[in-house]
CSV table of C-alpha atoms in Angstrom, one decimal:
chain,number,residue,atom,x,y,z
R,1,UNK,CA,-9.0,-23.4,-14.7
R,2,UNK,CA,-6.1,-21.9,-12.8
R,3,UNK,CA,-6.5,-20.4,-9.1
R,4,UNK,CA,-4.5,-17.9,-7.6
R,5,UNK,CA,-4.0,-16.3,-4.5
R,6,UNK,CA,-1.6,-14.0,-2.7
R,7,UNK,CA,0.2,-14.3,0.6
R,8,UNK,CA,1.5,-11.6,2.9
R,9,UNK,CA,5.4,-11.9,3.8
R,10,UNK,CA,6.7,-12.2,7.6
R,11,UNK,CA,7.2,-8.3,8.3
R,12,UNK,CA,11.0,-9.0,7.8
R,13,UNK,CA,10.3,-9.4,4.4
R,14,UNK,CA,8.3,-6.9,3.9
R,15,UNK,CA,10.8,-4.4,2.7
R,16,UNK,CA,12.1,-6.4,-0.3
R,17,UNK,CA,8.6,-8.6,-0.9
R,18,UNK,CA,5.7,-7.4,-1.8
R,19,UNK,CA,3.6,-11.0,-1.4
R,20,UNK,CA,4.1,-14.8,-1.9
R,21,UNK,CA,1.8,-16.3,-4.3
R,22,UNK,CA,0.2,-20.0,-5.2
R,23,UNK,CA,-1.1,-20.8,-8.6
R,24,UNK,CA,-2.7,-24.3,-9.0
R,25,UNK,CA,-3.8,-25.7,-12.4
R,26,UNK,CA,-5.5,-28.5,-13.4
R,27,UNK,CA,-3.6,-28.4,-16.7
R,28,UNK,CA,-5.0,-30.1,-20.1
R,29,UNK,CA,-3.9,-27.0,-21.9
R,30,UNK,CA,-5.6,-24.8,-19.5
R,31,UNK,CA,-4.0,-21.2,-20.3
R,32,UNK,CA,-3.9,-18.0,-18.8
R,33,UNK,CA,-2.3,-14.2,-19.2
R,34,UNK,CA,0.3,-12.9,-17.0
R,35,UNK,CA,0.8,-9.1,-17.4
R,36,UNK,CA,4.0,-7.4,-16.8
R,37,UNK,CA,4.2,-5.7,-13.5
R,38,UNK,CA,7.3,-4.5,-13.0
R,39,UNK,CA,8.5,-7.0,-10.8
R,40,UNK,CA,10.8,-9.7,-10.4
R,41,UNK,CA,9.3,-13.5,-9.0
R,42,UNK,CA,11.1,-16.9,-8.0
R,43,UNK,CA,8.9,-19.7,-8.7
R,44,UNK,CA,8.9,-23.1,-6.9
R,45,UNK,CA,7.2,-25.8,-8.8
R,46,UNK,CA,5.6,-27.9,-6.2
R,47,UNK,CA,5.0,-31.0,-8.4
R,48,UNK,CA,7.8,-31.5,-10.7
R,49,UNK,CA,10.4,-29.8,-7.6
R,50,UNK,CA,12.9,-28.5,-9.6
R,51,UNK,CA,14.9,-26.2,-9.0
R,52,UNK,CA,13.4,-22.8,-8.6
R,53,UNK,CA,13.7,-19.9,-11.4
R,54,UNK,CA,13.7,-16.1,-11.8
R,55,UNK,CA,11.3,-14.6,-14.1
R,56,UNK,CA,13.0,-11.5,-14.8
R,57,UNK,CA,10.8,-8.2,-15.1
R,58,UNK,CA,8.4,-8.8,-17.9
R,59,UNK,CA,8.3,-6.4,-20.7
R,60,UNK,CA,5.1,-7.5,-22.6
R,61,UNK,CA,2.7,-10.1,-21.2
R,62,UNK,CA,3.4,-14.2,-21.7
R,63,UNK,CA,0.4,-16.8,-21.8
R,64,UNK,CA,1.4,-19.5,-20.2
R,65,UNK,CA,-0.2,-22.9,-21.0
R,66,UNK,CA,-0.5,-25.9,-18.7
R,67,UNK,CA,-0.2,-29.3,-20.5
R,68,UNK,CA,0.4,-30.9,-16.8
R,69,UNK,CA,-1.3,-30.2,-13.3
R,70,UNK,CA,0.5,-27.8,-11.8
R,71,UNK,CA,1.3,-26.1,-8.1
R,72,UNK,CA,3.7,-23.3,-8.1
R,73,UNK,CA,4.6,-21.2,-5.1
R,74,UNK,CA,6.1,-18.1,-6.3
R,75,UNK,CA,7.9,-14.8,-4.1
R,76,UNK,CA,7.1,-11.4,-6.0
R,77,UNK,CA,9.9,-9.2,-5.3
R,78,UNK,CA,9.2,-5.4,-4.8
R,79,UNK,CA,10.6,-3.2,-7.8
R,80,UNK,CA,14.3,-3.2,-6.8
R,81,UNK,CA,14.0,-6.1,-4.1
R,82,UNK,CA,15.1,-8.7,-6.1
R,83,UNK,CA,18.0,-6.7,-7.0
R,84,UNK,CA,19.1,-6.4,-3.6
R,85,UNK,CA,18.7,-9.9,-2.7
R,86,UNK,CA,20.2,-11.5,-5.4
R,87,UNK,CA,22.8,-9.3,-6.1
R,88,UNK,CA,22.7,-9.3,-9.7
R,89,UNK,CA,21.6,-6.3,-12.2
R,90,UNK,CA,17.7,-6.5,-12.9
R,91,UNK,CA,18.2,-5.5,-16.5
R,92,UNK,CA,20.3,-9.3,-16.8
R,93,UNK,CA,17.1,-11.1,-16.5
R,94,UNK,CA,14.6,-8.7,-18.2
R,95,UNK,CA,12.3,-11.1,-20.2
R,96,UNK,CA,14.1,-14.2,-19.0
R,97,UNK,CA,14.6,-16.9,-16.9
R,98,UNK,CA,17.2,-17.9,-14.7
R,99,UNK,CA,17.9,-21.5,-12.1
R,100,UNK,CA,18.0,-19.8,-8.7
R,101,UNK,CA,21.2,-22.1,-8.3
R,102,UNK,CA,23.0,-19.7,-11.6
R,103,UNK,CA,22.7,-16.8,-9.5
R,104,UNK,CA,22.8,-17.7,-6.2
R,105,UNK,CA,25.4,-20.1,-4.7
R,106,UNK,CA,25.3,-20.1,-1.1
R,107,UNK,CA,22.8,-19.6,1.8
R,108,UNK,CA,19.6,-19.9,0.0
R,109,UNK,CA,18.1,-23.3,1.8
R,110,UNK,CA,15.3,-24.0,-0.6
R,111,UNK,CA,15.4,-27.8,-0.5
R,112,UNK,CA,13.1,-27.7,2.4
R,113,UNK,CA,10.4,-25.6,0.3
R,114,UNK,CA,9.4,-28.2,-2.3
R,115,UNK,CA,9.2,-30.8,-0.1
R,116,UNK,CA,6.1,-30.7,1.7
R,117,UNK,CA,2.7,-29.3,0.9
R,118,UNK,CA,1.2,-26.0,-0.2
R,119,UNK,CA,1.3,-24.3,4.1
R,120,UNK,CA,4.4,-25.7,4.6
R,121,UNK,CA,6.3,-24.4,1.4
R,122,UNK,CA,4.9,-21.5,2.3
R,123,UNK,CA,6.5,-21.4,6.0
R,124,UNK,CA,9.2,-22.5,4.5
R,125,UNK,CA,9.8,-19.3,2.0
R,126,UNK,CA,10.2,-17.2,4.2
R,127,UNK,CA,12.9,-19.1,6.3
R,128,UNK,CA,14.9,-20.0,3.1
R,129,UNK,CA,14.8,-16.0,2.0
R,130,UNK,CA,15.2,-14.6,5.5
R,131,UNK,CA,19.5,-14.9,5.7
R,132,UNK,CA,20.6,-12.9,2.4
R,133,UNK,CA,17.5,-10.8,3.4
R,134,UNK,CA,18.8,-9.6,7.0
R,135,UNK,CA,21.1,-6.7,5.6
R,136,UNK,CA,19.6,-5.8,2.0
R,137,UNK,CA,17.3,-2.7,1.3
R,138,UNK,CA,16.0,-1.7,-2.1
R,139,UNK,CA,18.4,1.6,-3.0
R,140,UNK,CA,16.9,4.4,-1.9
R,141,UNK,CA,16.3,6.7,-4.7
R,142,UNK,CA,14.7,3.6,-6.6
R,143,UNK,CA,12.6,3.2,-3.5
R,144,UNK,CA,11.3,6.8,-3.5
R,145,UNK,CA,10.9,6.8,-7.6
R,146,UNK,CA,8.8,4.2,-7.5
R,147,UNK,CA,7.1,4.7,-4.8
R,148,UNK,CA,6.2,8.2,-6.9
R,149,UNK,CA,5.2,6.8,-10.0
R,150,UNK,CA,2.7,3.5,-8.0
R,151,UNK,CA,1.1,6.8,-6.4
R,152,UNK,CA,0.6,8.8,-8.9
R,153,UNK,CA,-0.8,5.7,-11.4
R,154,UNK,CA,1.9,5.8,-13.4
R,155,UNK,CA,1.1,9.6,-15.0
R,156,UNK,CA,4.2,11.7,-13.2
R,157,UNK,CA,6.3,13.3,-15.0
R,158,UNK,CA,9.6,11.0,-15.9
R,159,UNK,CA,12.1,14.9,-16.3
R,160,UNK,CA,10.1,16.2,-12.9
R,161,UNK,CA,11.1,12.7,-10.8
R,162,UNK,CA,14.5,12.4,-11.9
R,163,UNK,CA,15.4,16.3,-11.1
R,164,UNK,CA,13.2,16.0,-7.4
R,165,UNK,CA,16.0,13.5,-7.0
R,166,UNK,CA,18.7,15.6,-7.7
R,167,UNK,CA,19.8,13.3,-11.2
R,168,UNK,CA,19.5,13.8,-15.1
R,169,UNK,CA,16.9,11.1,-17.1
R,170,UNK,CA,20.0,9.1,-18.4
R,171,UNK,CA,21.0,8.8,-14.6
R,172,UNK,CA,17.5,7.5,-13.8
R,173,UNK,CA,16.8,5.4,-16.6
R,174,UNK,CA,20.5,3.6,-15.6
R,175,UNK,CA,19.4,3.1,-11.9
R,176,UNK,CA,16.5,1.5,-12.9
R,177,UNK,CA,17.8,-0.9,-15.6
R,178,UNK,CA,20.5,-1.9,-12.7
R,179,UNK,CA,17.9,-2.4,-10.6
R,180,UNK,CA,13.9,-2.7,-11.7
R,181,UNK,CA,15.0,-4.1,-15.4
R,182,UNK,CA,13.4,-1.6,-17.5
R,183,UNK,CA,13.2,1.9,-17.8
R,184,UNK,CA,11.2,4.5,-15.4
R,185,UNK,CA,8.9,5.3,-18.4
R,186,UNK,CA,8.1,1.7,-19.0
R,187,UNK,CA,7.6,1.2,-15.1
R,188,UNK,CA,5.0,4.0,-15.6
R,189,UNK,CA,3.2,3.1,-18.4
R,190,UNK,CA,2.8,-0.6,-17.2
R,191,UNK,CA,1.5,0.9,-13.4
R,192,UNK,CA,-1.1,2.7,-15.7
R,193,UNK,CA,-2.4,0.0,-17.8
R,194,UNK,CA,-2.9,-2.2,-14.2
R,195,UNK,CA,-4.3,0.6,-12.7
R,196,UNK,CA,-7.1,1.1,-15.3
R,197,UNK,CA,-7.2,-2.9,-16.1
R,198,UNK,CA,-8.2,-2.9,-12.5
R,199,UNK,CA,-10.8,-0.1,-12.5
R,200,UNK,CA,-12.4,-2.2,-15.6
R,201,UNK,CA,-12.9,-5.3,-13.4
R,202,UNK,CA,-14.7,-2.6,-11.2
R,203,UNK,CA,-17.2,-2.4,-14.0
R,204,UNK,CA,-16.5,1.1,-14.9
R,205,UNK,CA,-16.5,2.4,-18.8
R,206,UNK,CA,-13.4,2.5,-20.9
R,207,UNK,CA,-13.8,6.1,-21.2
R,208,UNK,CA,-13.8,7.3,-18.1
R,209,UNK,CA,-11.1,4.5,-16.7
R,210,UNK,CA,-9.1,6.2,-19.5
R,211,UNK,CA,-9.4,9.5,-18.7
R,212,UNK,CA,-8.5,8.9,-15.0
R,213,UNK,CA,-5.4,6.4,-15.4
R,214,UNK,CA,-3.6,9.4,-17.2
R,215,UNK,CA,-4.5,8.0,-21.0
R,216,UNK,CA,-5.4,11.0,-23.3
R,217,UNK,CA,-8.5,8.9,-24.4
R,218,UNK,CA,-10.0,5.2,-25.2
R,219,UNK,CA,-8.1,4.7,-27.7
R,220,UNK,CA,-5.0,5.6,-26.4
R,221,UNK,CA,-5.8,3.0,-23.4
R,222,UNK,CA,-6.9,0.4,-26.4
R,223,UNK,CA,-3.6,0.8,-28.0
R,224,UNK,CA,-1.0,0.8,-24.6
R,225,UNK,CA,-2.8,-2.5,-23.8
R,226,UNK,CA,-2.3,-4.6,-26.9
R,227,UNK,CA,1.3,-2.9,-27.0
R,228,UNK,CA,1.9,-4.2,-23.5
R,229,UNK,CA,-0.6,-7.1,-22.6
R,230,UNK,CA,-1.1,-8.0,-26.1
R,231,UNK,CA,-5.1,-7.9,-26.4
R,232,UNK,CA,-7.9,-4.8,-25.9
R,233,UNK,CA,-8.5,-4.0,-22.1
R,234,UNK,CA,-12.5,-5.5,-23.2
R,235,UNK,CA,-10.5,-8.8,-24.7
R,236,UNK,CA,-8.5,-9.1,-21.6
R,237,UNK,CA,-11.6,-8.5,-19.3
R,238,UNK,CA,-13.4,-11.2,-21.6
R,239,UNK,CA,-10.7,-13.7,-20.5
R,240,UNK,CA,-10.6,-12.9,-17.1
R,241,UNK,CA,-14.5,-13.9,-17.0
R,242,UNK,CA,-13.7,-16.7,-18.4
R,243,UNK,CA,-11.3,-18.5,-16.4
Protein backbone atom coordinates (compact mmCIF):
# COMPACT_ATOMS: atom_id res chain seq x y z
CA UNK A 1 0.00 0.00 0.00
CA UNK A 2 1.53 3.37 -0.82
CA UNK A 3 0.62 6.66 1.19
CA UNK A 4 0.66 10.02 -0.01
CA UNK A 5 0.27 13.32 1.18
CA UNK A 6 0.89 16.97 0.13
CA UNK A 7 2.71 19.75 1.72
CA UNK A 8 2.25 23.57 1.33
CA UNK A 9 5.52 25.48 0.24
CA UNK A 10 7.06 28.52 2.48
CA UNK A 11 5.04 31.53 0.73
CA UNK A 12 8.42 32.32 -1.13
CA UNK A 13 7.80 29.41 -2.95
CA UNK A 14 4.68 29.70 -3.67
CA UNK A 15 4.92 31.42 -7.00
CA UNK A 16 6.98 28.60 -8.73
CA UNK A 17 5.50 25.49 -6.33
CA UNK A 18 2.48 24.39 -6.18
CA UNK A 19 3.12 21.65 -2.99
CA UNK A 20 5.91 19.32 -1.70
CA UNK A 21 4.84 15.85 -1.50
CA UNK A 22 5.82 12.36 0.45
CA UNK A 23 5.02 8.98 -0.87
CA UNK A 24 5.96 6.06 1.39
CA UNK A 25 5.67 2.33 0.29
CA UNK A 26 6.02 -0.70 1.83
CA UNK A 27 7.17 -2.17 -1.50
CA UNK A 28 6.87 -6.14 -2.42
CA UNK A 29 5.68 -5.07 -5.79
CA UNK A 30 3.13 -2.82 -4.36
CA UNK A 31 2.08 -0.63 -7.53
CA UNK A 32 0.28 2.37 -8.16
CA UNK A 33 -0.94 4.99 -11.20
CA UNK A 34 0.53 8.35 -11.50
CA UNK A 35 -1.54 10.52 -13.94
CA UNK A 36 -0.13 13.20 -16.00
CA UNK A 37 -0.73 16.60 -14.66
CA UNK A 38 0.98 18.93 -16.41
CA UNK A 39 3.67 19.46 -14.07
CA UNK A 40 7.15 19.01 -13.56
CA UNK A 41 8.50 17.20 -9.97
CA UNK A 42 12.12 16.66 -8.36
CA UNK A 43 12.10 13.60 -6.35
CA UNK A 44 14.31 12.84 -3.38
CA UNK A 45 14.51 9.23 -2.53
CA UNK A 46 14.90 9.18 1.17
CA UNK A 47 16.22 5.57 1.49
CA UNK A 48 18.47 4.74 -1.26
CA UNK A 49 19.66 8.97 -1.20
CA UNK A 50 20.58 9.39 -4.47
CA UNK A 51 20.79 12.00 -6.22
CA UNK A 52 17.52 13.66 -6.89
CA UNK A 53 15.69 13.44 -10.51
CA UNK A 54 13.24 15.47 -12.75
CA UNK A 55 10.27 13.80 -13.91
CA UNK A 56 9.59 15.77 -16.85
CA UNK A 57 5.79 16.69 -17.65
CA UNK A 58 4.08 13.40 -18.24
CA UNK A 59 2.26 12.77 -21.35
CA UNK A 60 0.37 9.57 -20.56
CA UNK A 61 0.18 7.98 -17.09
CA UNK A 62 3.29 5.53 -15.70
CA UNK A 63 2.53 2.75 -12.96
CA UNK A 64 5.18 2.69 -11.02
CA UNK A 65 6.00 -0.52 -9.05
CA UNK A 66 7.89 -0.84 -5.69
CA UNK A 67 10.11 -4.00 -5.43
CA UNK A 68 11.85 -2.13 -2.24
CA UNK A 69 10.32 0.06 0.66
CA UNK A 70 10.36 3.29 -0.35
CA UNK A 71 10.25 7.14 1.02
CA UNK A 72 10.37 9.74 -1.56
CA UNK A 73 9.97 13.54 -0.94
CA UNK A 74 9.09 15.09 -4.14
CA UNK A 75 8.60 19.24 -5.11
CA UNK A 76 5.78 19.65 -7.79
CA UNK A 77 6.55 22.59 -9.74
CA UNK A 78 3.67 24.92 -11.03
CA UNK A 79 3.14 24.69 -14.98
CA UNK A 80 6.07 26.83 -16.02
CA UNK A 81 7.92 26.93 -12.54
CA UNK A 82 10.21 24.35 -13.11
CA UNK A 83 11.15 26.14 -16.21
CA UNK A 84 12.07 29.11 -14.51
CA UNK A 85 14.01 27.57 -11.88
CA UNK A 86 15.96 25.21 -13.71
CA UNK A 87 16.56 27.09 -16.62
CA UNK A 88 16.13 24.61 -19.10
CA UNK A 89 13.22 24.17 -21.89
CA UNK A 90 10.27 22.01 -20.35
CA UNK A 91 9.73 20.25 -23.67
CA UNK A 92 13.67 18.64 -23.02
CA UNK A 93 12.44 16.50 -20.30
CA UNK A 94 8.80 15.73 -21.42
CA UNK A 95 8.34 11.98 -20.61
CA UNK A 96 11.81 11.71 -19.03
CA UNK A 97 14.04 11.79 -16.41
CA UNK A 98 16.92 13.79 -15.59
CA UNK A 99 19.85 13.81 -12.24
CA UNK A 100 19.20 17.20 -10.81
CA UNK A 101 23.20 17.37 -10.87
CA UNK A 102 22.80 17.24 -15.32
CA UNK A 103 20.89 20.28 -15.14
CA UNK A 104 21.79 22.13 -12.40
CA UNK A 105 25.49 22.77 -11.41
CA UNK A 106 25.71 25.25 -8.78
CA UNK A 107 23.69 26.59 -5.81
CA UNK A 108 21.26 23.81 -5.34
CA UNK A 109 22.31 22.51 -1.54
CA UNK A 110 20.42 19.27 -1.59
CA UNK A 111 22.90 17.09 0.39
CA UNK A 112 21.28 18.29 3.48
CA UNK A 113 17.65 17.04 2.29
CA UNK A 114 18.32 13.25 2.28
CA UNK A 115 20.00 13.17 5.23
CA UNK A 116 17.66 13.23 7.96
CA UNK A 117 14.10 12.09 8.36
CA UNK A 118 10.83 12.72 6.66
CA UNK A 119 10.20 16.73 8.76
CA UNK A 120 13.52 17.55 8.30
CA UNK A 121 13.92 16.83 4.47
CA UNK A 122 11.04 18.56 4.32
CA UNK A 123 12.53 21.93 6.10
CA UNK A 124 15.21 21.27 4.27
CA UNK A 125 13.42 21.65 0.57
CA UNK A 126 12.57 24.64 0.90
CA UNK A 127 16.07 26.00 2.04
CA UNK A 128 17.88 24.04 -0.75
CA UNK A 129 15.24 25.62 -3.51
CA UNK A 130 14.98 29.11 -1.99
CA UNK A 131 18.53 30.76 -3.79
CA UNK A 132 17.83 30.04 -7.67
CA UNK A 133 14.22 30.74 -6.53
CA UNK A 134 14.78 34.54 -5.16
CA UNK A 135 14.56 36.18 -8.80
CA UNK A 136 12.57 33.59 -11.08
CA UNK A 137 8.76 34.02 -12.05
CA UNK A 138 6.85 31.65 -14.31
CA UNK A 139 6.57 34.00 -17.86
CA UNK A 140 3.70 35.79 -17.69
CA UNK A 141 1.63 34.94 -20.56
CA UNK A 142 2.12 31.13 -19.54
CA UNK A 143 1.08 32.23 -16.12
CA UNK A 144 -2.27 33.85 -17.33
CA UNK A 145 -2.86 30.82 -20.02
CA UNK A 146 -2.84 28.46 -17.63
CA UNK A 147 -4.28 29.97 -15.06
CA UNK A 148 -7.37 30.21 -17.93
CA UNK A 149 -7.47 26.85 -18.94
CA UNK A 150 -7.19 25.33 -14.65
CA UNK A 151 -10.35 27.74 -14.44
CA UNK A 152 -12.20 26.92 -16.99
CA UNK A 153 -11.59 22.74 -16.46
CA UNK A 154 -9.74 22.55 -19.23
CA UNK A 155 -12.91 23.39 -21.89
CA UNK A 156 -11.58 27.10 -23.26
CA UNK A 157 -11.12 27.62 -26.32
CA UNK A 158 -7.18 26.95 -27.43
CA UNK A 159 -7.74 30.02 -30.89
CA UNK A 160 -9.84 32.32 -28.19
CA UNK A 161 -6.76 32.13 -25.43
CA UNK A 162 -3.96 32.59 -27.69
CA UNK A 163 -5.63 35.79 -29.60
CA UNK A 164 -6.91 37.29 -25.71
CA UNK A 165 -3.03 37.20 -25.52
CA UNK A 166 -2.37 39.10 -28.42
CA UNK A 167 -0.35 35.66 -30.24
CA UNK A 168 -1.20 33.14 -33.14
CA UNK A 169 -1.71 29.11 -31.83
CA UNK A 170 1.86 28.31 -33.27
CA UNK A 171 3.15 31.17 -30.92
CA UNK A 172 1.28 29.51 -28.00
CA UNK A 173 1.81 26.09 -28.59
CA UNK A 174 5.94 27.21 -28.76
CA UNK A 175 5.65 29.05 -25.43
CA UNK A 176 4.29 26.22 -23.83
CA UNK A 177 6.66 23.46 -25.16
CA UNK A 178 9.57 25.94 -23.90
CA UNK A 179 8.01 26.12 -20.89
CA UNK A 180 5.03 23.55 -19.60
CA UNK A 181 6.44 20.58 -22.04
CA UNK A 182 3.46 19.92 -23.99
CA UNK A 183 1.11 21.72 -25.98
CA UNK A 184 -1.82 24.12 -24.58
CA UNK A 185 -4.40 21.56 -25.91
CA UNK A 186 -2.78 18.76 -24.16
CA UNK A 187 -2.53 20.89 -20.91
CA UNK A 188 -6.34 21.23 -21.41
CA UNK A 189 -7.44 18.03 -22.04
CA UNK A 190 -5.34 16.47 -19.09
CA UNK A 191 -6.99 19.50 -16.58
CA UNK A 192 -10.24 17.91 -17.84
CA UNK A 193 -9.79 14.27 -17.28
CA UNK A 194 -8.46 15.34 -13.47
CA UNK A 195 -11.20 17.47 -13.12
CA UNK A 196 -13.90 14.84 -13.86
CA UNK A 197 -11.57 11.89 -12.28
CA UNK A 198 -12.02 13.96 -9.29
CA UNK A 199 -15.74 14.62 -9.42
CA UNK A 200 -15.96 10.56 -9.75
CA UNK A 201 -14.23 10.05 -6.46
CA UNK A 202 -17.14 12.47 -5.32
CA UNK A 203 -19.39 9.62 -6.19
CA UNK A 204 -21.16 11.36 -9.00
CA UNK A 205 -22.30 9.36 -12.32
CA UNK A 206 -20.11 9.19 -15.43
CA UNK A 207 -22.67 10.96 -17.25
CA UNK A 208 -23.20 13.87 -15.68
CA UNK A 209 -19.29 14.22 -14.59
CA UNK A 210 -18.96 14.10 -18.45
CA UNK A 211 -21.23 16.51 -19.43
CA UNK A 212 -19.87 19.11 -16.87
CA UNK A 213 -15.94 18.61 -17.41
CA UNK A 214 -16.60 19.79 -21.13
CA UNK A 215 -16.65 15.98 -22.65
CA UNK A 216 -19.52 15.75 -25.38
CA UNK A 217 -20.66 12.55 -23.56
CA UNK A 218 -19.56 9.16 -21.58
CA UNK A 219 -17.98 7.86 -23.90
CA UNK A 220 -16.01 10.55 -24.98
CA UNK A 221 -14.74 10.82 -21.14
CA UNK A 222 -14.26 6.73 -21.39
CA UNK A 223 -12.04 7.15 -24.41
CA UNK A 224 -9.79 10.54 -23.26
CA UNK A 225 -9.07 8.49 -20.09
CA UNK A 226 -7.58 5.29 -21.56
CA UNK A 227 -5.87 7.65 -24.25
CA UNK A 228 -4.31 9.57 -21.28
CA UNK A 229 -4.33 7.47 -17.98
CA UNK A 230 -4.50 4.27 -19.81
CA UNK A 231 -7.65 2.58 -18.13
CA UNK A 232 -11.77 3.59 -17.95
CA UNK A 233 -12.42 6.47 -15.40
CA UNK A 234 -14.63 3.22 -13.42
CA UNK A 235 -11.13 1.04 -13.79
CA UNK A 236 -9.16 3.85 -12.40
CA UNK A 237 -11.66 4.49 -9.61
CA UNK A 238 -11.62 0.56 -8.96
CA UNK A 239 -7.86 1.01 -8.19
CA UNK A 240 -8.01 3.89 -6.23
CA UNK A 241 -10.39 1.78 -3.73
CA UNK A 242 -8.12 -0.51 -3.78
CA UNK A 243 -4.96 0.83 -2.63
Amino acid sequence: MTSYREIAPPPALARLVECFWTSTSRGGGDSHRVLPDGCIDILFDLESRREPFVVGTMTRAEVVVAEKPSTLLGVRFRPGGAAAWLGVPAHELTDGHADVGQLVRRDFEWRGVIEGNVESAVSELGLALMPRAVDRRIERRVSIATERLLSFEGSSSIATLASDLGMSRQHLARLFAAHVGISPKLFARIQRLQTALFELRDGRDLTSIALHSGYSDQPHLNLDCRELAGVTPLEWLAEKDAG
